[in-house]
Amino acid sequence: MANNNEIAPSISDASVNVAELIADDYVIVCDTNVYLGLYRFSPDYANFALDCLREIQEHIMLPYTVKIEYNKHHHSLFKRRQDKIENSIEDTMKLIEKQQNSLKNSCATLITRQFPGAHEFQDEIDEKYNELKTMLTDYFQERSVLTLIQDSWTNDVVKTFVERLVDSNQIMQDLTRDMIYSICEDGEKRYKKQVPPGHKDGKTKDGIRKYSDLILWKEIIQFAKEKQKNIIFVTDDVKPDWWNIENDKYELLPQLVQEFAKDTKIRESANDGVAGPSMKIVPFVSSDFYEAISNSMNVPKSDVVEQALKITDKDYIDMIEYQAFDSIYDDLKYSGFQYVDESALTYVGSEGIEEWEIDKHEFSSFRMVERDDDQIIYELIYHVEMSSNSCDYWGKDDDTKEIIVSPSYKHGVMGQITISVVRTVDMLMDFEDSSDFDSSEIVSGDFEETSYESCFVDEDDDVPDAYTTCPDCTREINTENDGGNGFCVECAPNH
């Protein structure tokens, strides 16, 4: 018997012994996204994941709502998967050739301008890109992508797997229409209070669809209570209305764990005066689940799969942290007072602030904000030091009509910015390292003044070569702070 005190029941933990949990009569329930996710994996990883699921197939229960959702989407995903794998080498080769031609066109400009060695440089470019094309061809040949397509995926093997669950009667009783309407009514109240799960869907979905997560959750609870079964729950919906995510660890929300325990407990009034125990739930994201099965039930992993399991969010952030900041550099440079409180600065000239100079930036931390299907949103935080100048408007030159401004005031600020990065995970390329992201933007910034230097000396300091005194502020005037009308530069605009 497994010692449940040895595991953290709310953490997705690849070291959990799934075989022992199954021996303790745990039932496995997978969310729709787990089955649909198989279509998005590389052939190597998809076959490994299927091997894991087949190993524990007789212990899986299929929620009725999962069956309905799966049937809606599996056909289009299967077709998309086949097309994408078959076109992967062609599409990637086209991308390489496009970049090659673009760079050669740039070299043609150098040749036209008779830069020395430009022809040789262009030849070297061709040589390197030809090497890259050879690497790409070898990559696909080594992984036998075409063989995998012909042998394993000539038919929809995931659909076959799900149909076997249904044929074996490993499917939960569907909820009545009245029960679903009741859950939706309850969901409307829960979502207003942001009670998980599913309240994040309330903003993006409509009708009954926005309550699909809650309906699934209630279906699992009902099954666990009626059958008095502990549950292994696997889902790749990693939005914050299911999980807390910290340091690449996924923790099922405590509210959900408590609700599961409370609602699966058999009360005395329903059991001849004897209270039953609460059922337990052990959650996983699919990558942890497959690794846990592999470790505890000896399902072999290929080297590519081992590589895939080791890639974490942190690995990805390590690759893009400089690129992400570079992508918003100009936005920050010309942001003016968008992230700096003007009122908190000592003094800003009437002409406003010039562009910011990014003197120093350092990556601080990140968090995964949301995952929706194959799209992940991260927030990256940076500590930043910036400086800029401002000046006062003094008027126009009588002869040239050019604007005359004062010498610059120097401003230094320090704070942090948060950059949102949207990443699409393409697992069809065998989890190769990727530093790509779809978009990035600054979502917040907060800076405080750390230094200020006026272009004029303080009024209490001696003014060298002073030849008069400003009648307004009594500051001494010299050639550098002469406003030109008998007043200092700060008082001159008032006259």
Coordinates of C-alpha atoms in Angstrom, one line a residue:
M1 CA 0.0 0.0 0.0
A2 CA 1.2 3.5 -0.8
N3 CA 2.0 5.8 2.0
N4 CA 0.1 8.9 0.9
N5 CA 1.9 11.0 3.6
E6 CA 5.0 10.7 1.5
I7 CA 3.6 12.8 -1.4
A8 CA 2.2 16.3 -1.6
P9 CA -1.3 15.5 -3.0
S10 CA -1.7 19.0 -4.5
I11 CA 1.6 19.1 -6.4
S12 CA 2.2 17.8 -9.9
D13 CA 5.2 15.7 -9.1
A14 CA 6.9 13.4 -11.6
S15 CA 8.5 11.4 -8.8
V16 CA 5.1 10.1 -7.5
N17 CA 4.8 6.3 -7.9
V18 CA 1.8 5.9 -10.1
A19 CA 2.0 2.1 -9.9
E20 CA 1.5 2.3 -6.2
L21 CA -1.4 4.7 -6.5
I22 CA -3.1 2.4 -8.9
A23 CA -2.5 -0.5 -6.5
D24 CA -4.4 1.6 -3.9
D25 CA -7.3 1.7 -6.3
Y26 CA -6.9 5.2 -7.6
V27 CA -8.8 6.0 -10.8
I28 CA -7.2 8.1 -13.5
V29 CA -9.1 11.0 -15.1
C30 CA -7.7 12.9 -18.0
D31 CA -8.9 16.3 -19.2
T32 CA -9.8 16.8 -22.9
N33 CA -6.6 18.7 -23.5
V34 CA -4.5 15.7 -22.5
Y35 CA -6.0 13.6 -25.4
L36 CA -6.0 16.5 -27.8
G37 CA -2.4 17.4 -26.8
L38 CA -1.2 14.1 -28.3
Y39 CA -1.9 15.5 -31.8
R40 CA 0.5 18.5 -31.1
F41 CA 3.5 16.5 -29.9
S42 CA 6.4 15.4 -32.0
P43 CA 6.0 11.8 -33.4
D44 CA 8.6 10.6 -30.9
Y45 CA 7.0 12.1 -27.9
A46 CA 3.4 11.3 -29.0
N47 CA 4.3 7.6 -29.3
F48 CA 5.9 7.7 -25.8
A49 CA 2.9 9.4 -24.3
L50 CA 0.5 6.9 -25.9
D51 CA 2.7 4.0 -24.6
C52 CA 2.3 5.5 -21.1
L53 CA -1.5 5.8 -21.5
R54 CA -1.8 2.3 -22.8
E55 CA 0.1 1.0 -19.8
I56 CA -2.6 2.3 -17.4
Q57 CA -5.5 2.1 -19.8
E58 CA -7.7 -0.2 -17.7
H59 CA -7.5 2.3 -14.8
I60 CA -8.8 5.3 -16.8
M61 CA -12.3 6.7 -16.6
L62 CA -13.5 9.0 -19.3
P63 CA -15.7 11.9 -18.2
Y64 CA -18.8 12.2 -20.5
T65 CA -18.0 15.9 -21.0
V66 CA -14.5 15.0 -22.1
K67 CA -15.8 12.5 -24.6
I68 CA -18.1 15.2 -26.1
E69 CA -15.4 17.8 -26.3
Y70 CA -12.9 15.4 -27.7
N71 CA -15.3 14.3 -30.5
K72 CA -15.7 18.0 -31.5
H73 CA -12.0 18.6 -32.1
H74 CA -10.0 15.5 -32.8
H75 CA -10.7 15.3 -36.6
S76 CA -9.4 18.7 -37.4
L77 CA -6.4 18.3 -35.1
F78 CA -5.5 15.0 -36.6
K79 CA -5.5 16.5 -40.1
R80 CA -3.6 19.5 -39.0
R81 CA -1.0 17.3 -37.4
Q82 CA -0.5 15.2 -40.5
D83 CA -0.2 18.2 -42.7
K84 CA 2.2 19.9 -40.4
I85 CA 4.6 17.0 -40.0
E86 CA 4.6 16.3 -43.7
N87 CA 5.3 20.0 -44.5
S88 CA 7.8 20.6 -41.7
I89 CA 10.9 20.0 -43.7
E90 CA 9.6 21.9 -46.7
D91 CA 8.5 24.9 -44.7
T92 CA 11.7 25.0 -42.7
M93 CA 13.8 24.7 -45.9
K94 CA 11.8 27.6 -47.4
L95 CA 12.5 29.7 -44.3
I96 CA 16.3 29.0 -44.6
E97 CA 16.3 29.9 -48.3
K98 CA 14.3 33.1 -47.7
Q99 CA 16.9 34.2 -45.1
Q100 CA 19.7 33.2 -47.4
N101 CA 18.4 35.3 -50.3
S102 CA 17.8 38.2 -48.0
L103 CA 21.4 38.2 -46.7
K104 CA 22.7 37.7 -50.3
N105 CA 20.8 40.8 -51.4
S106 CA 22.4 42.8 -48.7
C107 CA 25.8 41.5 -49.9
A108 CA 24.9 42.6 -53.4
T109 CA 24.8 46.1 -52.2
L110 CA 28.3 45.8 -50.8
I111 CA 29.5 44.4 -54.1
T112 CA 27.9 47.3 -56.0
R113 CA 29.7 49.7 -53.7
Q114 CA 32.9 47.8 -54.4
F115 CA 33.6 46.8 -50.8
P116 CA 36.8 44.7 -50.8
G117 CA 36.1 41.0 -50.3
A118 CA 32.4 41.3 -50.8
H119 CA 32.2 38.5 -53.4
E120 CA 34.1 36.1 -51.1
F121 CA 31.8 37.0 -48.2
Q122 CA 28.8 36.2 -50.4
D123 CA 30.3 32.8 -51.2
E124 CA 30.9 32.1 -47.5
I125 CA 27.2 32.8 -46.8
D126 CA 26.2 30.3 -49.5
E127 CA 28.5 27.7 -48.0
K128 CA 27.1 28.2 -44.5
Y129 CA 23.5 28.1 -45.5
N130 CA 24.1 24.9 -47.6
E131 CA 25.6 23.4 -44.4
L132 CA 22.4 24.4 -42.6
K133 CA 20.2 22.8 -45.2
T134 CA 22.2 19.5 -44.9
M135 CA 21.7 19.7 -41.1
L136 CA 18.0 20.1 -41.5
T137 CA 17.7 17.1 -43.9
D138 CA 19.8 14.9 -41.6
Y139 CA 17.7 16.0 -38.6
F140 CA 14.5 14.6 -40.2
Q141 CA 16.2 11.5 -41.6
E142 CA 17.6 10.6 -38.2
R143 CA 14.2 10.9 -36.5
S144 CA 12.6 9.0 -39.4
V145 CA 9.6 11.4 -39.4
L146 CA 8.2 10.0 -42.7
T147 CA 8.5 6.4 -41.4
L148 CA 6.7 7.4 -38.2
I149 CA 3.9 9.0 -40.3
Q150 CA 3.5 5.9 -42.5
D151 CA 3.7 3.3 -39.7
S152 CA 2.1 4.9 -36.6
W153 CA -0.2 7.6 -37.8
T154 CA -1.9 6.4 -41.0
N155 CA -5.0 6.3 -38.8
D156 CA -6.1 8.3 -35.8
V157 CA -4.5 6.2 -33.0
V158 CA -5.7 8.6 -30.3
K159 CA -9.3 8.2 -31.5
T160 CA -8.8 4.4 -31.4
F161 CA -7.6 4.7 -27.8
V162 CA -10.6 6.9 -26.7
E163 CA -13.1 4.6 -28.5
R164 CA -11.7 1.6 -26.6
L165 CA -12.4 3.3 -23.3
V166 CA -16.0 3.9 -24.4
D167 CA -16.3 0.3 -25.6
S168 CA -15.0 -1.0 -22.3
N169 CA -17.6 1.1 -20.5
Q170 CA -14.9 3.2 -18.9
I171 CA -17.0 6.3 -19.1
M172 CA -18.7 8.3 -16.5
Q173 CA -22.5 8.7 -16.3
D174 CA -23.5 11.8 -18.2
L175 CA -25.1 14.6 -16.2
T176 CA -28.8 15.3 -16.7
R177 CA -29.9 18.5 -18.4
D178 CA -31.2 19.8 -15.0
M179 CA -27.9 19.1 -13.4
I180 CA -26.0 21.0 -16.0
Y181 CA -28.3 24.0 -15.8
S182 CA -27.9 23.9 -12.0
I183 CA -24.1 23.9 -12.4
C184 CA -24.3 26.8 -14.8
E185 CA -26.4 28.8 -12.4
D186 CA -23.9 28.0 -9.6
G187 CA -21.1 28.9 -12.0
E188 CA -22.5 32.3 -12.6
K189 CA -22.3 33.0 -8.9
R190 CA -18.9 31.4 -8.5
Y191 CA -17.3 33.3 -11.4
K192 CA -18.5 36.7 -10.0
K193 CA -16.5 35.8 -6.8
Q194 CA -13.7 34.3 -8.9
V195 CA -14.1 30.9 -7.3
P196 CA -12.2 28.2 -9.3
P197 CA -12.2 26.4 -11.6
G198 CA -13.1 28.0 -14.9
H199 CA -13.7 31.6 -14.0
K200 CA -11.0 32.7 -16.4
D201 CA -13.1 31.3 -19.2
G202 CA -16.0 33.6 -18.3
K203 CA -14.4 36.4 -20.2
T204 CA -13.6 34.6 -23.4
K205 CA -16.4 32.1 -23.8
D206 CA -20.2 32.3 -23.8
G207 CA -23.2 30.1 -23.1
I208 CA -22.7 26.7 -21.5
R209 CA -19.1 26.6 -23.0
K210 CA -17.8 29.0 -20.4
Y211 CA -18.8 26.6 -17.6
S212 CA -17.2 23.5 -19.3
D213 CA -14.3 23.4 -16.7
L214 CA -16.8 23.6 -13.8
I215 CA -19.0 20.9 -15.3
L216 CA -16.0 18.6 -15.7
W217 CA -15.0 19.3 -12.1
K218 CA -18.4 18.5 -10.8
E219 CA -18.6 15.4 -12.9
I220 CA -15.3 14.1 -11.4
I221 CA -16.5 14.9 -7.8
Q222 CA -19.8 13.1 -8.4
F223 CA -18.0 10.0 -9.7
A224 CA -15.5 10.0 -6.8
K225 CA -18.2 10.3 -4.2
E226 CA -20.6 7.7 -5.7
K227 CA -17.9 5.1 -6.4
Q228 CA -15.8 6.1 -3.3
K229 CA -12.7 6.4 -5.5
N230 CA -9.5 8.4 -5.1
I231 CA -8.6 10.3 -8.3
I232 CA -5.5 10.9 -10.3
F233 CA -6.4 14.0 -12.3
V234 CA -4.4 15.0 -15.3
T235 CA -4.9 18.3 -17.1
D236 CA -2.8 20.7 -19.2
D237 CA -5.1 23.6 -18.5
V238 CA -2.6 25.6 -16.5
K239 CA -4.5 28.8 -16.2
P240 CA -4.5 30.3 -12.7
D241 CA -8.1 29.2 -12.0
W242 CA -6.6 25.6 -11.8
W243 CA -3.0 26.0 -10.6
N244 CA -0.6 28.0 -8.6
I245 CA 2.7 28.0 -10.5
E246 CA 6.0 28.8 -8.9
N247 CA 9.5 27.8 -9.8
D248 CA 8.2 25.4 -12.5
K249 CA 6.1 23.6 -9.9
Y250 CA 2.3 23.2 -10.5
E251 CA 0.2 23.2 -7.4
L252 CA -3.5 22.5 -7.7
L253 CA -5.4 25.4 -6.0
P254 CA -6.0 24.7 -2.3
Q255 CA -9.7 25.7 -2.8
L256 CA -10.1 22.9 -5.3
V257 CA -8.4 20.3 -3.0
Q258 CA -10.6 21.4 -0.1
E259 CA -13.8 21.4 -2.2
F260 CA -13.0 17.9 -3.5
A261 CA -12.4 16.6 0.0
K262 CA -15.6 18.3 1.3
D263 CA -17.9 17.2 -1.5
T264 CA -16.7 13.6 -1.7
K265 CA -17.2 12.9 1.9
I266 CA -20.2 10.7 2.7
R267 CA -22.2 12.3 5.5
E268 CA -23.7 10.5 8.4
S269 CA -27.3 11.3 7.3
A270 CA -26.7 9.5 4.0
N271 CA -25.0 6.4 5.4
D272 CA -27.0 5.1 8.4
G273 CA -25.3 7.5 10.8
V274 CA -21.8 6.6 9.8
A275 CA -19.7 9.2 8.1
G276 CA -17.5 8.1 5.3
P277 CA -13.9 9.3 4.5
S278 CA -13.1 12.1 2.1
M279 CA -11.6 11.0 -1.2
K280 CA -8.1 12.2 -2.3
I281 CA -7.1 13.8 -5.5
V282 CA -3.5 13.7 -6.9
P283 CA -3.0 16.2 -9.8
F284 CA -0.6 16.2 -12.7
V285 CA 0.2 18.1 -15.8
S286 CA 0.7 15.6 -18.6
S287 CA 4.5 15.9 -18.9
D288 CA 4.9 15.0 -15.2
F289 CA 2.3 12.3 -15.5
Y290 CA 4.1 10.6 -18.4
E291 CA 7.4 10.8 -16.7
A292 CA 5.9 9.4 -13.5
I293 CA 4.4 6.4 -15.4
S294 CA 7.7 5.9 -17.2
N295 CA 9.7 5.8 -14.0
S296 CA 7.3 3.6 -12.0
M297 CA 6.1 1.3 -14.7
N298 CA 9.3 1.1 -16.9
V299 CA 7.9 2.6 -20.0
P300 CA 11.0 3.3 -22.2
K301 CA 11.9 6.8 -23.3
S302 CA 13.9 7.7 -26.3
D303 CA 16.8 10.2 -26.1
V304 CA 14.6 12.8 -27.7
V305 CA 11.9 12.3 -25.1
E306 CA 14.5 12.6 -22.3
Q307 CA 15.5 15.9 -23.9
A308 CA 11.9 17.1 -24.0
L309 CA 11.2 16.3 -20.4
K310 CA 14.2 18.3 -19.3
I311 CA 13.2 21.5 -21.1
T312 CA 11.6 23.9 -18.7
D313 CA 10.2 27.4 -18.7
K314 CA 13.4 28.6 -17.1
D315 CA 15.4 27.2 -20.0
Y316 CA 13.3 29.1 -22.4
I317 CA 13.5 32.4 -20.4
D318 CA 17.3 32.0 -20.2
M319 CA 17.3 31.9 -24.0
I320 CA 15.1 34.9 -24.6
E321 CA 15.8 37.3 -21.7
Y322 CA 18.1 39.6 -23.8
Q323 CA 16.0 39.3 -26.9
A324 CA 12.8 40.2 -25.0
F325 CA 14.3 43.3 -23.6
D326 CA 15.8 44.3 -27.0
S327 CA 12.3 43.9 -28.6
I328 CA 10.9 46.7 -26.3
Y329 CA 14.0 48.9 -26.2
D330 CA 12.7 51.6 -28.5
D331 CA 9.3 51.6 -26.8
L332 CA 11.0 52.3 -23.4
K333 CA 13.4 54.8 -24.9
Y334 CA 10.6 57.0 -26.3
S335 CA 8.1 56.3 -23.5
G336 CA 8.4 59.8 -22.0
F337 CA 6.5 59.9 -18.7
Q338 CA 4.5 56.7 -19.4
Y339 CA 6.4 54.8 -16.7
V340 CA 8.0 57.7 -14.9
D341 CA 5.9 60.0 -12.7
E342 CA 6.7 63.5 -13.9
S343 CA 5.4 65.1 -10.6
A344 CA 8.0 63.1 -8.6
L345 CA 10.9 64.6 -10.6
T346 CA 12.7 67.6 -9.1
Y347 CA 12.2 69.8 -12.1
V348 CA 11.4 69.2 -15.8
G349 CA 12.0 71.9 -18.3
S350 CA 9.1 73.3 -20.2
E351 CA 10.1 71.5 -23.4
G352 CA 9.5 68.2 -21.7
I353 CA 11.7 65.1 -21.5
E354 CA 14.0 63.9 -24.3
E355 CA 14.3 60.2 -25.1
W356 CA 15.6 58.0 -22.3
E357 CA 19.1 56.5 -22.4
I358 CA 19.0 53.0 -21.1
D359 CA 22.1 53.0 -19.0
K360 CA 21.8 49.6 -17.4
H361 CA 19.3 46.8 -17.3
E362 CA 19.3 43.4 -15.5
F363 CA 16.9 40.5 -15.7
S364 CA 15.3 39.9 -12.3
S365 CA 12.6 37.2 -12.5
F366 CA 9.7 35.7 -14.5
R367 CA 6.4 34.0 -14.1
M368 CA 4.1 32.1 -16.4
V369 CA 0.9 34.0 -16.4
E370 CA -1.3 31.8 -18.5
R371 CA -1.3 28.8 -20.9
D372 CA -4.1 28.4 -23.4
D373 CA -3.7 25.4 -25.7
D374 CA -0.3 25.7 -27.3
Q375 CA 0.2 29.4 -26.4
I376 CA 2.0 30.5 -23.2
I377 CA 2.1 34.0 -21.8
Y378 CA 5.1 34.9 -19.6
E379 CA 5.9 38.1 -17.7
L380 CA 9.6 39.0 -17.4
I381 CA 10.7 41.6 -14.8
Y382 CA 13.8 43.7 -15.3
H383 CA 15.6 46.3 -13.1
V384 CA 16.5 49.3 -15.3
E385 CA 18.5 52.5 -14.8
M386 CA 17.8 55.3 -17.3
S387 CA 18.8 58.9 -17.8
S388 CA 17.5 61.8 -19.9
N389 CA 17.6 65.6 -20.4
S390 CA 15.1 68.3 -20.4
C391 CA 15.3 72.1 -21.1
D392 CA 13.3 75.3 -21.0
Y393 CA 11.9 77.2 -23.9
W394 CA 13.5 80.6 -24.1
G395 CA 12.0 82.0 -27.2
K396 CA 13.0 82.4 -30.9
D397 CA 15.9 84.1 -32.4
D398 CA 14.8 87.4 -33.9
D399 CA 16.8 86.9 -37.1
T400 CA 16.8 83.1 -37.8
K401 CA 13.5 82.4 -36.0
E402 CA 15.1 79.3 -34.6
I403 CA 13.9 78.2 -31.2
I404 CA 16.2 79.0 -28.3
V405 CA 16.3 76.7 -25.3
S406 CA 18.2 76.6 -22.1
P407 CA 21.1 74.3 -21.3
S408 CA 19.9 70.8 -20.3
Y409 CA 18.7 69.6 -16.9
K410 CA 19.9 66.0 -16.3
H411 CA 17.6 63.4 -14.9
G412 CA 18.4 59.9 -13.6
V413 CA 15.8 57.3 -12.7
M414 CA 15.8 53.7 -11.6
G415 CA 13.0 51.1 -11.3
Q416 CA 11.6 48.0 -12.9
I417 CA 9.5 47.1 -16.0
T418 CA 7.4 44.1 -16.7
I419 CA 7.4 42.7 -20.2
S420 CA 4.7 40.3 -21.4
V421 CA 5.9 37.7 -23.9
V422 CA 3.6 35.4 -25.9
R423 CA 5.1 32.1 -27.0
T424 CA 3.6 29.4 -29.2
V425 CA 5.0 26.0 -28.3
D426 CA 5.5 23.8 -31.4
M427 CA 6.2 20.4 -30.1
L428 CA 6.3 18.9 -33.6
M429 CA 9.9 19.8 -33.9
D430 CA 11.0 17.4 -31.1
F431 CA 11.3 20.1 -28.5
E432 CA 14.3 21.7 -30.1
D433 CA 15.5 24.8 -28.3
S434 CA 13.6 27.8 -29.6
S435 CA 14.2 31.4 -28.7
D436 CA 11.2 32.6 -30.8
F437 CA 8.2 34.4 -29.4
D438 CA 5.1 35.8 -31.1
S439 CA 4.9 39.2 -29.5
S440 CA 6.2 41.3 -26.6
E441 CA 5.1 44.4 -24.9
I442 CA 5.7 46.5 -21.7
V443 CA 2.7 45.9 -19.4
S444 CA 3.9 48.0 -16.5
G445 CA 6.8 50.2 -15.3
D446 CA 7.6 52.1 -12.1
F447 CA 10.6 54.4 -11.9
E448 CA 11.9 56.8 -9.1
E449 CA 14.3 59.6 -9.5
T450 CA 17.8 58.8 -8.3
S451 CA 19.7 61.9 -9.5
Y452 CA 19.1 65.4 -10.8
E453 CA 21.5 68.0 -12.0
S454 CA 20.4 71.5 -12.9
C455 CA 22.2 73.3 -15.7
F456 CA 22.5 76.2 -13.3
V457 CA 24.2 76.5 -10.0
D458 CA 22.2 76.7 -6.8
E459 CA 21.3 80.2 -5.7
D460 CA 23.2 79.8 -2.5
D461 CA 26.4 79.0 -4.4
D462 CA 28.8 81.6 -5.7
V463 CA 28.2 82.4 -9.4
P464 CA 31.5 83.0 -11.1
D465 CA 31.9 86.1 -13.1
A466 CA 28.5 87.4 -12.0
Y467 CA 27.8 90.8 -13.2
T468 CA 24.2 91.5 -12.0
T469 CA 21.4 90.1 -9.9
C470 CA 17.9 88.9 -11.0
P471 CA 15.3 91.3 -9.6
D472 CA 12.8 88.5 -9.1
C473 CA 14.7 85.8 -7.3
T474 CA 17.9 87.7 -6.4
R475 CA 20.0 85.0 -8.0
E476 CA 23.3 86.3 -9.4
I477 CA 23.5 86.4 -13.1
N478 CA 26.5 85.5 -15.4
T479 CA 26.8 84.7 -19.1
E480 CA 25.5 81.1 -18.6
N481 CA 22.2 81.9 -16.8
D482 CA 21.4 85.3 -18.3
G483 CA 17.8 85.3 -19.5
G484 CA 18.6 88.2 -21.9
N485 CA 16.0 90.7 -20.5
G486 CA 17.6 91.6 -17.2
F487 CA 16.3 88.5 -15.4
C488 CA 17.9 85.0 -14.9
V489 CA 16.9 82.2 -17.3
E490 CA 14.3 80.7 -14.9
C491 CA 12.5 84.1 -14.4
A492 CA 13.0 85.5 -17.9
P493 CA 10.0 83.6 -19.4
N494 CA 7.7 85.5 -16.9
H495 CA 8.5 88.8 -18.4

